[in-house]
Amino acid sequence: MRTTNAFLLLPLVLLAASASASAQKIILTNDDGWATAQIRAQNDALKALGFDVILSAPAENQSGTGSSSAPPQPRTDPCEFESCPAGSGATGFDSSDPRLNFVNSFPVDAARFGIQTLAPEIFGSKPDFVVSGPNVGTNLGPGITGSGTVGAASEGSLEGIPSVAFSGASTSQESFTNLVSSPTSTSIRAAQLYAALTAQFTRTLLAPTSRPVLPPNITLNVNFAPISSKCSAPGDFKFILTRLAADSDATDVRTCGSSHLPNEIEVAAIQVITGKCIATVSVISAVDQKDVDASSQAFVLDRMGSSFFSCLLDVVL
């Protein structure tokens, strides 16, 4: 049994442990912190689709920390948005829900704690999947090595748990309390929309019974375009299979009549010009957060199904 602070309430832990064993088990993490509107909206959206979810995220904003790691330490200050008191332990959870956990360290450590400690304790087994995000702001191109959201997803993959990193353009760093107090703000509407898109993507990826869900040491980097009057519902968005970096010499999976996938930054620029509702999906290495070979891309293309992805030209023309 892990050591916790005053947030620990044994009856709630036992109640949480009684959740249906048949539901697919997900560790939800991020780099923006456990008390942001984005991760709490995501928690709700995943549960609404029947997933069994444990939230394990940093105690405060750890954006830009990449794959940094350090042992969790007791808090000297309150958690972000005063969501835990000063003097709290290195880990802890909300007194109203033991599945809402903070880890006072980096995103990688929060994901690891969820996988190695919380999942066996609450699920009684390893998780089936790791959802990282949606991040506040996009993570595009080769620079994603500095993303804690991508780092946390990579940690899941490296521990043998399939994972995806999600990011969205139209959100800001704000408390989960704004989900109730400011439900019509642009950022909160975006948080809810991206949460719905992420939950639906996760359901599609996990729906086939075949395993593995993803090849070993592979994760996905998914980015959602800004919301607008035309991009306000999950059905408005089209998913485009992309690569991180432009590389004219690379041979990618053949799709949409080409063996060269568009790169994320290129597609984002086209989205800005056209205003189209686009979500990019890149298949990347969890080891170095770089592009992978065509066979790994083909695995994802086949698993998601022939109708899931759209061709960029069809979307923008």
GROMACS .gro file of N, CA and C in nm, residues 28-29 36-55 99-100 133-134 176 179 191-200:
model
  114
   28LEU      N    1  -0.478   0.813  -1.710
   28LEU     CA    2  -0.489   0.946  -1.771
   28LEU      C    3  -0.387   1.038  -1.707
   29THR      N    4  -0.304   1.102  -1.788
   29THR     CA    5  -0.200   1.188  -1.736
   29THR      C    6  -0.185   1.311  -1.827
   36THR      N    7  -0.624   2.085  -1.387
   36THR     CA    8  -0.665   2.168  -1.500
   36THR      C    9  -0.802   2.125  -1.552
   37ALA      N   10  -0.868   2.219  -1.616
   37ALA     CA   11  -0.998   2.190  -1.676
   37ALA      C   12  -0.986   2.081  -1.783
   38GLN      N   13  -0.875   2.082  -1.856
   38GLN     CA   14  -0.859   1.990  -1.968
   38GLN      C   15  -0.857   1.844  -1.921
   39ILE      N   16  -0.778   1.815  -1.819
   39ILE     CA   17  -0.766   1.675  -1.778
   39ILE      C   18  -0.892   1.627  -1.707
   40ARG      N   19  -0.959   1.717  -1.636
   40ARG     CA   20  -1.082   1.675  -1.569
   40ARG      C   21  -1.194   1.653  -1.670
   41ALA      N   22  -1.201   1.738  -1.773
   41ALA     CA   23  -1.298   1.714  -1.881
   41ALA      C   24  -1.269   1.582  -1.951
   42GLN      N   25  -1.140   1.553  -1.969
   42GLN     CA   26  -1.103   1.427  -2.033
   42GLN      C   27  -1.141   1.308  -1.948
   43ASN      N   28  -1.120   1.319  -1.820
   43ASN     CA   29  -1.159   1.213  -1.728
   43ASN      C   30  -1.308   1.182  -1.742
   44ASP      N   31  -1.389   1.286  -1.744
   44ASP     CA   32  -1.534   1.269  -1.757
   44ASP      C   33  -1.571   1.206  -1.891
   45ALA      N   34  -1.506   1.251  -1.998
   45ALA     CA   35  -1.539   1.202  -2.132
   45ALA      C   36  -1.505   1.054  -2.149
   46LEU      N   37  -1.392   1.012  -2.095
   46LEU     CA   38  -1.353   0.872  -2.103
   46LEU      C   39  -1.449   0.784  -2.023
   47LYS      N   40  -1.484   0.829  -1.905
   47LYS     CA   41  -1.577   0.752  -1.822
   47LYS      C   42  -1.715   0.743  -1.888
   48ALA      N   43  -1.754   0.850  -1.956
   48ALA     CA   44  -1.884   0.850  -2.024
   48ALA      C   45  -1.892   0.744  -2.133
   49LEU      N   46  -1.776   0.707  -2.190
   49LEU     CA   47  -1.773   0.603  -2.293
   49LEU      C   48  -1.748   0.465  -2.233
   50GLY      N   49  -1.748   0.455  -2.101
   50GLY     CA   50  -1.738   0.325  -2.036
   50GLY      C   51  -1.599   0.281  -1.998
   51PHE      N   52  -1.499   0.367  -2.013
   51PHE     CA   53  -1.363   0.331  -1.973
   51PHE      C   54  -1.348   0.340  -1.822
   52ASP      N   55  -1.259   0.258  -1.769
   52ASP     CA   56  -1.225   0.258  -1.626
   52ASP      C   57  -1.099   0.342  -1.612
   53VAL      N   58  -1.107   0.456  -1.546
   53VAL     CA   59  -1.001   0.558  -1.553
   53VAL      C   60  -0.941   0.589  -1.417
   54ILE      N   61  -0.808   0.600  -1.415
   54ILE     CA   62  -0.735   0.657  -1.302
   54ILE      C   63  -0.656   0.776  -1.354
   55LEU      N   64  -0.674   0.890  -1.292
   55LEU     CA   65  -0.599   1.010  -1.326
   55LEU      C   66  -0.474   1.016  -1.239
   99ARG      N   67  -0.948   0.828  -0.740
   99ARG     CA   68  -0.893   0.809  -0.873
   99ARG      C   69  -0.838   0.938  -0.932
  100LEU      N   70  -0.850   1.048  -0.861
  100LEU     CA   71  -0.793   1.175  -0.904
  100LEU      C   72  -0.666   1.199  -0.823
  133GLY      N   73  -0.282   1.392  -2.192
  133GLY     CA   74  -0.342   1.514  -2.242
  133GLY      C   75  -0.492   1.514  -2.230
  134PRO      N   76  -0.557   1.598  -2.309
  134PRO     CA   77  -0.503   1.690  -2.409
  134PRO      C   78  -0.422   1.804  -2.349
  176PHE      N   79  -1.004   2.332  -1.309
  176PHE     CA   80  -1.121   2.250  -1.342
  176PHE      C   81  -1.251   2.311  -1.290
  179LEU      N   82  -1.494   2.457  -1.540
  179LEU     CA   83  -1.587   2.374  -1.617
  179LEU      C   84  -1.731   2.403  -1.575
  191ALA      N   85  -1.188   2.266  -2.431
  191ALA     CA   86  -1.152   2.153  -2.345
  191ALA      C   87  -1.254   2.041  -2.358
  192GLN      N   88  -1.381   2.076  -2.360
  192GLN     CA   89  -1.486   1.975  -2.372
  192GLN      C   90  -1.484   1.908  -2.510
  193LEU      N   91  -1.462   1.988  -2.614
  193LEU     CA   92  -1.458   1.932  -2.749
  193LEU      C   93  -1.338   1.840  -2.767
  194TYR      N   94  -1.220   1.885  -2.723
  194TYR     CA   95  -1.101   1.801  -2.737
  194TYR      C   96  -1.113   1.674  -2.653
  195ALA      N   97  -1.178   1.684  -2.538
  195ALA     CA   98  -1.199   1.565  -2.455
  195ALA      C   99  -1.286   1.463  -2.528
  196ALA      N  100  -1.390   1.512  -2.594
  196ALA     CA  101  -1.478   1.422  -2.670
  196ALA      C  102  -1.404   1.359  -2.787
  197LEU      N  103  -1.325   1.438  -2.859
  197LEU     CA  104  -1.247   1.385  -2.970
  197LEU      C  105  -1.147   1.280  -2.923
  198THR      N  106  -1.080   1.309  -2.812
  198THR     CA  107  -0.982   1.215  -2.758
  198THR      C  108  -1.048   1.085  -2.716
  199ALA      N  109  -1.161   1.094  -2.649
  199ALA     CA  110  -1.231   0.974  -2.606
  199ALA      C  111  -1.275   0.890  -2.726
  200GLN      N  112  -1.325   0.955  -2.830
  200GLN     CA  113  -1.369   0.882  -2.948
  200GLN      C  114  -1.251   0.819  -3.022
   0.00000   0.00000   0.00000
